[in-house]
Amino acid sequence: DSYYFTEMMRALGYPRLISMENFRTPNFTLVAEILIWLVKRYEPQMDIPSDVDTETDRIFFIKAVAQFMATKAHIKVNTKRLYQADGYAVKEMLKITSVLYSAMKTKEMASGDKVEEDNSKFKFDLGSKIADLKAARQLASEITSKGASLYDLLGKEVDLREMRTAAISRPLEINETEKALRAAIKEVLESVDKTKDMLNNVSSDETSLESKMEKKKQELERNQKRLQTLQSVRPAFMDEYEKIEEDLQKQYETYVEKFRNLSFLEQQLEDYHRLEQDRFEETENTLRMMQHKLREEERRLMRSGGDTRSVTHTCMTHSINHNQHHVLDDTHRN
């Protein structure tokens, strides 16, 4: 299908070379370009929206092309396959190109030698025949409708023949004809009077609208002047407001300064408490170490034995207790 499509497009005179590889993956831009070109071949004056950047634009474009082909060329295409813009879209576009290609071949066969001379160029101009084609379709639809109405009228011909014969055979009366003409003239004159009244009403309505517009314009100008006056007048409380605002600014600066000092003092107090805690822990560690040394000395003296041990033990105990009291006094003093 892709091969036949590319060959037909080349034969129809499409200015761009198309290969089967162009439709391996979805290529909506190329499909849209080809569809616009095919629509222009059918109807050069047709305006198809060419914006296909968003999803909504693409859906609107596909629907417009499908509607044109269904109404103008009587070709039904699958919009979903066209939207896919791949090999399935080629099958749908092949329906359109096949019709154009067949028309081109028919024209070439009718042209004879002249077509053979330009056969290498593969040019085909359908635009010149579009008007004739549209006129032929319109005439065909009119012939169908006229034929149906003529059939209905012929079915009533039996009754109408008698009425027609009676009307023809009846002599023409001048009075009745004059009466009918006068009635028609009177009806026309009444219609003219109604039209004149409507025109006069339009003029009065226009005058009324103009007067209303002028009043509204004057009211708008007055309101604008009043607004400018109100904007230029200084309120009575502005002086007090500005004074209070200055006092507020000073109070805020005082508050900021006190808050900063308080934060600094709280930080200093926290550092002092941390330092006291460190000193207390250091003192506790020192006492533990001295108690540990005392126990070690007691064990050593117990191994030595005798009075010497008792004297030494007493001296050492007195010394350690003295040191402990000294350390505790220093801690409490600090």
Short mmCIF file of C-alpha atoms in Angstrom, two decimals:
data_model
loop_
_atom_site.label_atom_id
_atom_site.label_comp_id
_atom_site.label_asym_id
_atom_site.label_seq_id
_atom_site.Cartn_x
_atom_site.Cartn_y
_atom_site.Cartn_z
CA ASP A 1 0.00 0.00 0.00
CA SER A 2 2.84 2.40 0.83
CA TYR A 3 4.49 1.64 -2.51
CA TYR A 4 1.31 2.28 -4.54
CA PHE A 5 0.65 5.42 -2.52
CA THR A 6 4.10 6.88 -3.15
CA GLU A 7 3.88 6.10 -6.85
CA MET A 8 0.44 7.69 -7.15
CA MET A 9 1.57 10.80 -5.30
CA ARG A 10 4.57 11.09 -7.57
CA ALA A 11 2.31 10.68 -10.62
CA LEU A 12 -0.12 13.29 -9.32
CA GLY A 13 2.72 15.81 -9.07
CA TYR A 14 3.33 16.01 -5.33
CA PRO A 15 6.39 18.27 -4.96
CA ARG A 16 8.07 16.22 -2.22
CA LEU A 17 9.59 12.76 -2.53
CA ILE A 18 7.91 10.19 -0.29
CA SER A 19 9.33 6.80 0.61
CA MET A 20 7.91 3.87 2.56
CA GLU A 21 10.32 4.63 5.41
CA ASN A 22 8.48 7.87 6.14
CA PHE A 23 5.57 5.88 7.57
CA ARG A 24 7.41 3.30 9.64
CA THR A 25 6.78 5.47 12.68
CA PRO A 26 3.94 8.00 13.23
CA ASN A 27 4.63 11.18 11.24
CA PHE A 28 1.63 13.45 11.70
CA THR A 29 3.31 16.51 10.20
CA LEU A 30 3.86 14.73 6.86
CA VAL A 31 0.36 13.24 6.88
CA ALA A 32 -1.17 16.68 7.53
CA GLU A 33 0.87 18.20 4.70
CA ILE A 34 -0.26 15.47 2.27
CA LEU A 35 -3.93 15.79 3.32
CA ILE A 36 -3.88 19.55 2.80
CA TRP A 37 -2.34 19.05 -0.65
CA LEU A 38 -5.00 16.47 -1.59
CA VAL A 39 -7.81 18.74 -0.38
CA LYS A 40 -6.39 21.59 -2.48
CA ARG A 41 -6.40 19.26 -5.49
CA TYR A 42 -10.14 18.75 -5.01
CA GLU A 43 -11.01 22.31 -4.00
CA PRO A 44 -8.28 24.96 -4.51
CA GLN A 45 -10.34 27.57 -2.62
CA MET A 46 -10.94 25.30 0.39
CA ASP A 47 -9.50 26.67 3.63
CA ILE A 48 -8.34 23.85 5.90
CA PRO A 49 -6.76 24.78 9.29
CA SER A 50 -3.06 23.93 9.09
CA ASP A 51 -2.25 24.30 12.80
CA VAL A 52 -1.46 20.79 14.14
CA ASP A 53 0.76 21.56 17.13
CA THR A 54 -1.60 20.43 19.89
CA GLU A 55 -3.78 17.34 20.24
CA THR A 56 -6.97 19.40 19.97
CA ASP A 57 -5.77 21.06 16.75
CA ARG A 58 -4.93 17.67 15.24
CA ILE A 59 -8.35 16.22 16.07
CA PHE A 60 -10.08 19.28 14.57
CA PHE A 61 -7.89 19.02 11.45
CA ILE A 62 -8.65 15.31 10.90
CA LYS A 63 -12.40 15.88 11.37
CA ALA A 64 -12.38 18.77 8.89
CA VAL A 65 -10.58 16.69 6.25
CA ALA A 66 -12.90 13.70 6.77
CA GLN A 67 -16.00 15.91 6.52
CA PHE A 68 -14.70 17.54 3.33
CA MET A 69 -13.96 14.20 1.68
CA ALA A 70 -17.35 12.81 2.69
CA THR A 71 -19.37 15.79 1.42
CA LYS A 72 -17.37 16.88 -1.62
CA ALA A 73 -15.69 13.71 -2.90
CA HIS A 74 -18.03 11.08 -1.36
CA ILE A 75 -15.01 9.29 0.09
CA LYS A 76 -15.35 7.86 3.58
CA VAL A 77 -12.11 7.75 5.56
CA ASN A 78 -11.34 6.38 9.01
CA THR A 79 -10.41 9.30 11.26
CA LYS A 80 -8.73 7.10 13.88
CA ARG A 81 -6.36 5.60 11.29
CA LEU A 82 -5.57 9.01 9.88
CA TYR A 83 -4.75 10.26 13.38
CA GLN A 84 -2.27 7.37 13.84
CA ALA A 85 -0.17 8.88 11.00
CA ASP A 86 1.51 5.54 10.16
CA GLY A 87 0.91 2.74 7.67
CA TYR A 88 -2.79 2.61 8.52
CA ALA A 89 -3.08 6.30 7.61
CA VAL A 90 -1.49 5.50 4.23
CA LYS A 91 -4.33 3.05 3.51
CA GLU A 92 -6.89 5.79 4.18
CA MET A 93 -5.05 8.37 2.06
CA LEU A 94 -4.78 5.75 -0.70
CA LYS A 95 -8.58 5.96 -1.08
CA ILE A 96 -8.26 9.64 -1.99
CA THR A 97 -5.23 9.30 -4.25
CA SER A 98 -6.84 6.36 -6.08
CA VAL A 99 -9.77 8.55 -7.15
CA LEU A 100 -7.45 11.34 -8.29
CA TYR A 101 -5.16 8.90 -10.05
CA SER A 102 -8.10 7.26 -11.88
CA ALA A 103 -9.35 10.68 -12.99
CA MET A 104 -5.90 11.55 -14.24
CA LYS A 105 -5.67 8.33 -16.24
CA THR A 106 -9.11 8.95 -17.75
CA LYS A 107 -8.06 12.43 -18.82
CA GLU A 108 -4.82 11.09 -20.31
CA MET A 109 -6.70 8.52 -22.38
CA ALA A 110 -9.07 11.22 -23.69
CA SER A 111 -6.27 13.65 -24.50
CA GLY A 112 -4.37 11.24 -26.80
CA ASP A 113 -1.11 12.47 -28.22
CA LYS A 114 -1.05 15.65 -26.17
CA VAL A 115 -1.05 13.65 -22.98
CA GLU A 116 1.73 11.40 -24.29
CA GLU A 117 3.99 14.42 -24.84
CA ASP A 118 3.63 15.51 -21.21
CA ASN A 119 3.60 11.96 -19.82
CA SER A 120 7.06 12.34 -18.32
CA LYS A 121 5.96 15.30 -16.19
CA PHE A 122 2.89 13.54 -14.69
CA LYS A 123 0.95 16.80 -14.34
CA PHE A 124 -2.72 16.75 -13.59
CA ASP A 125 -4.93 19.79 -13.01
CA LEU A 126 -8.28 18.99 -11.50
CA GLY A 127 -8.99 22.53 -10.31
CA SER A 128 -10.38 23.65 -13.67
CA LYS A 129 -12.97 20.89 -13.61
CA ILE A 130 -14.09 21.39 -10.02
CA ALA A 131 -16.67 24.03 -10.94
CA ASP A 132 -18.15 21.78 -13.64
CA LEU A 133 -18.18 18.85 -11.22
CA LYS A 134 -19.97 20.89 -8.54
CA ALA A 135 -22.50 22.18 -11.10
CA ALA A 136 -23.14 18.64 -12.33
CA ARG A 137 -23.73 17.37 -8.79
CA GLN A 138 -26.08 20.27 -8.05
CA LEU A 139 -28.01 19.63 -11.26
CA ALA A 140 -28.22 15.93 -10.44
CA SER A 141 -29.74 16.66 -7.03
CA GLU A 142 -32.14 19.20 -8.57
CA ILE A 143 -33.18 16.71 -11.25
CA THR A 144 -33.93 14.13 -8.56
CA SER A 145 -36.06 16.54 -6.53
CA LYS A 146 -37.81 17.91 -9.61
CA GLY A 147 -38.55 14.39 -10.81
CA ALA A 148 -40.10 13.47 -7.45
CA SER A 149 -42.29 16.61 -7.42
CA LEU A 150 -43.26 16.04 -11.10
CA TYR A 151 -44.32 12.49 -10.27
CA ASP A 152 -46.55 13.78 -7.48
CA LEU A 153 -48.09 16.44 -9.74
CA LEU A 154 -48.77 13.93 -12.52
CA GLY A 155 -50.58 11.78 -10.00
CA LYS A 156 -52.95 14.71 -9.34
CA GLU A 157 -53.38 15.51 -13.04
CA VAL A 158 -56.79 13.78 -13.29
CA ASP A 159 -58.38 16.14 -10.76
CA LEU A 160 -56.45 19.17 -11.89
CA ARG A 161 -57.47 18.65 -15.52
CA GLU A 162 -61.12 19.08 -14.72
CA MET A 163 -60.45 22.17 -12.58
CA ARG A 164 -58.25 23.66 -15.29
CA THR A 165 -60.82 23.01 -18.01
CA ALA A 166 -63.57 24.62 -15.93
CA ALA A 167 -61.42 27.68 -15.22
CA ILE A 168 -60.54 28.12 -18.91
CA SER A 169 -64.07 27.70 -20.08
CA ARG A 170 -65.40 30.26 -17.59
CA PRO A 171 -65.65 33.78 -19.08
CA LEU A 172 -63.33 36.41 -17.62
CA GLU A 173 -65.16 39.00 -15.49
CA ILE A 174 -63.61 42.46 -15.44
CA ASN A 175 -65.19 43.40 -12.09
CA GLU A 176 -63.72 40.43 -10.23
CA THR A 177 -60.30 41.01 -11.79
CA GLU A 178 -60.41 44.69 -10.86
CA LYS A 179 -61.49 43.80 -7.34
CA ALA A 180 -58.61 41.34 -6.93
CA LEU A 181 -56.11 43.88 -8.25
CA ARG A 182 -57.40 46.58 -5.89
CA ALA A 183 -57.13 44.16 -2.94
CA ALA A 184 -53.55 43.36 -3.93
CA ILE A 185 -52.70 47.07 -4.29
CA LYS A 186 -54.26 47.78 -0.88
CA GLU A 187 -52.23 45.00 0.72
CA VAL A 188 -49.05 46.35 -0.83
CA LEU A 189 -49.80 49.88 0.37
CA GLU A 190 -50.45 48.60 3.90
CA SER A 191 -47.12 46.79 3.82
CA VAL A 192 -45.40 49.99 2.69
CA ASP A 193 -47.06 51.97 5.51
CA LYS A 194 -45.92 49.38 8.06
CA THR A 195 -42.39 49.59 6.73
CA LYS A 196 -42.44 53.40 6.97
CA ASP A 197 -43.74 53.22 10.54
CA MET A 198 -40.94 50.82 11.42
CA LEU A 199 -38.42 53.22 9.88
CA ASN A 200 -39.85 56.13 11.84
CA ASN A 201 -39.70 54.06 15.02
CA VAL A 202 -36.08 53.24 14.27
CA SER A 203 -35.31 56.95 13.99
CA SER A 204 -37.09 57.74 17.27
CA ASP A 205 -35.33 54.82 18.98
CA GLU A 206 -32.00 56.07 17.69
CA THR A 207 -32.74 59.57 19.04
CA SER A 208 -33.74 58.15 22.42
CA LEU A 209 -30.58 56.03 22.60
CA GLU A 210 -28.43 59.02 21.72
CA SER A 211 -30.04 61.10 24.49
CA LYS A 212 -29.50 58.28 26.99
CA MET A 213 -25.87 57.95 25.92
CA GLU A 214 -25.38 61.68 26.37
CA LYS A 215 -26.86 61.55 29.88
CA LYS A 216 -24.65 58.62 30.82
CA LYS A 217 -21.62 60.44 29.43
CA GLN A 218 -22.38 63.55 31.51
CA GLU A 219 -22.91 61.39 34.61
CA LEU A 220 -19.58 59.69 33.99
CA GLU A 221 -17.79 63.03 33.71
CA ARG A 222 -19.36 64.21 37.00
CA ASN A 223 -18.30 61.03 38.76
CA GLN A 224 -14.75 61.37 37.43
CA LYS A 225 -14.52 64.96 38.67
CA ARG A 226 -15.83 63.88 42.07
CA LEU A 227 -13.27 61.10 42.23
CA GLN A 228 -10.45 63.51 41.45
CA THR A 229 -11.73 65.86 44.19
CA LEU A 230 -11.82 63.05 46.74
CA GLN A 231 -8.32 61.95 45.78
CA SER A 232 -6.93 65.46 46.21
CA VAL A 233 -8.51 66.06 49.66
CA ARG A 234 -6.34 64.99 52.62
CA PRO A 235 -8.28 63.09 55.32
CA ALA A 236 -8.47 64.69 58.80
CA PHE A 237 -6.95 61.71 60.58
CA MET A 238 -3.82 61.51 58.41
CA ASP A 239 -1.73 63.76 60.73
CA GLU A 240 -2.52 61.63 63.76
CA TYR A 241 -1.94 58.47 61.73
CA GLU A 242 1.52 59.60 60.61
CA LYS A 243 2.48 60.60 64.17
CA ILE A 244 1.38 57.23 65.55
CA GLU A 245 3.28 55.51 62.77
CA GLU A 246 6.50 57.35 63.74
CA ASP A 247 6.00 56.39 67.41
CA LEU A 248 5.43 52.81 66.37
CA GLN A 249 8.70 52.81 64.43
CA LYS A 250 10.60 54.07 67.49
CA GLN A 251 8.95 51.52 69.76
CA TYR A 252 9.83 48.78 67.34
CA GLU A 253 13.48 49.80 67.30
CA THR A 254 13.52 49.76 71.13
CA TYR A 255 11.90 46.35 71.13
CA VAL A 256 14.45 44.97 68.68
CA GLU A 257 17.35 46.28 70.78
CA LYS A 258 15.98 44.79 74.02
CA PHE A 259 15.23 41.50 72.33
CA ARG A 260 18.80 41.35 71.02
CA ASN A 261 20.24 42.09 74.50
CA LEU A 262 18.00 39.51 76.13
CA SER A 263 19.06 36.87 73.63
CA PHE A 264 22.73 37.70 74.30
CA LEU A 265 22.30 37.48 78.12
CA GLU A 266 20.43 34.19 77.84
CA GLN A 267 23.28 32.81 75.75
CA GLN A 268 25.83 34.02 78.36
CA LEU A 269 23.83 32.41 81.18
CA GLU A 270 23.63 29.15 79.30
CA ASP A 271 27.41 29.17 78.74
CA TYR A 272 28.01 29.88 82.46
CA HIS A 273 25.77 26.96 83.50
CA ARG A 274 27.56 24.69 81.07
CA LEU A 275 30.95 25.75 82.53
CA GLU A 276 29.74 25.10 86.12
CA GLN A 277 28.53 21.69 85.08
CA ASP A 278 31.90 20.89 83.53
CA ARG A 279 33.73 21.96 86.73
CA PHE A 280 31.42 19.89 88.89
CA GLU A 281 32.01 16.82 86.77
CA GLU A 282 35.77 17.41 86.88
CA THR A 283 35.65 17.64 90.71
CA GLU A 284 33.66 14.42 90.91
CA ASN A 285 36.23 12.69 88.73
CA THR A 286 39.06 13.96 90.98
CA LEU A 287 37.34 12.65 94.12
CA ARG A 288 36.82 9.27 92.52
CA MET A 289 40.48 9.09 91.59
CA MET A 290 41.56 10.03 95.17
CA GLN A 291 39.22 7.42 96.67
CA HIS A 292 40.62 4.86 94.29
CA LYS A 293 44.20 5.76 95.33
CA LEU A 294 43.18 5.54 99.02
CA ARG A 295 41.82 2.05 98.58
CA GLU A 296 44.97 1.00 96.78
CA GLU A 297 47.12 2.41 99.62
CA GLU A 298 45.03 0.63 102.24
CA ARG A 299 45.48 -2.67 100.43
CA ARG A 300 49.25 -2.09 100.25
CA LEU A 301 49.48 -1.24 103.98
CA MET A 302 47.41 -4.29 104.92
CA ARG A 303 49.93 -6.41 103.11
CA SER A 304 52.84 -4.76 104.99
CA GLY A 305 51.23 -5.31 108.53
CA GLY A 306 52.32 -3.97 112.03
CA ASP A 307 52.05 -0.61 113.76
CA THR A 308 53.84 1.12 111.00
CA ARG A 309 50.90 0.27 108.79
CA SER A 310 48.43 1.77 111.24
CA VAL A 311 50.39 5.02 111.59
CA THR A 312 50.87 5.37 107.88
CA HIS A 313 47.25 4.56 107.27
CA THR A 314 46.14 7.21 109.70
CA CYS A 315 48.38 9.83 108.12
CA MET A 316 47.25 8.98 104.65
CA THR A 317 43.60 9.05 105.64
CA HIS A 318 44.01 12.45 107.24
CA SER A 319 45.81 13.77 104.16
CA ILE A 320 43.15 12.49 101.74
CA ASN A 321 40.31 13.81 103.83
CA HIS A 322 42.02 17.17 104.00
CA ASN A 323 42.39 17.20 100.21
CA GLN A 324 38.77 16.18 99.71
CA HIS A 325 37.54 19.02 101.92
CA HIS A 326 39.79 21.43 100.08
CA VAL A 327 38.44 20.35 96.71
CA LEU A 328 34.82 20.55 97.89
CA ASP A 329 35.45 23.99 99.37
CA ASP A 330 36.88 25.14 96.05
CA THR A 331 33.88 23.71 94.21
CA HIS A 332 31.34 25.45 96.45
CA ARG A 333 33.30 28.64 96.33
CA ASN A 334 33.27 28.63 92.56
#
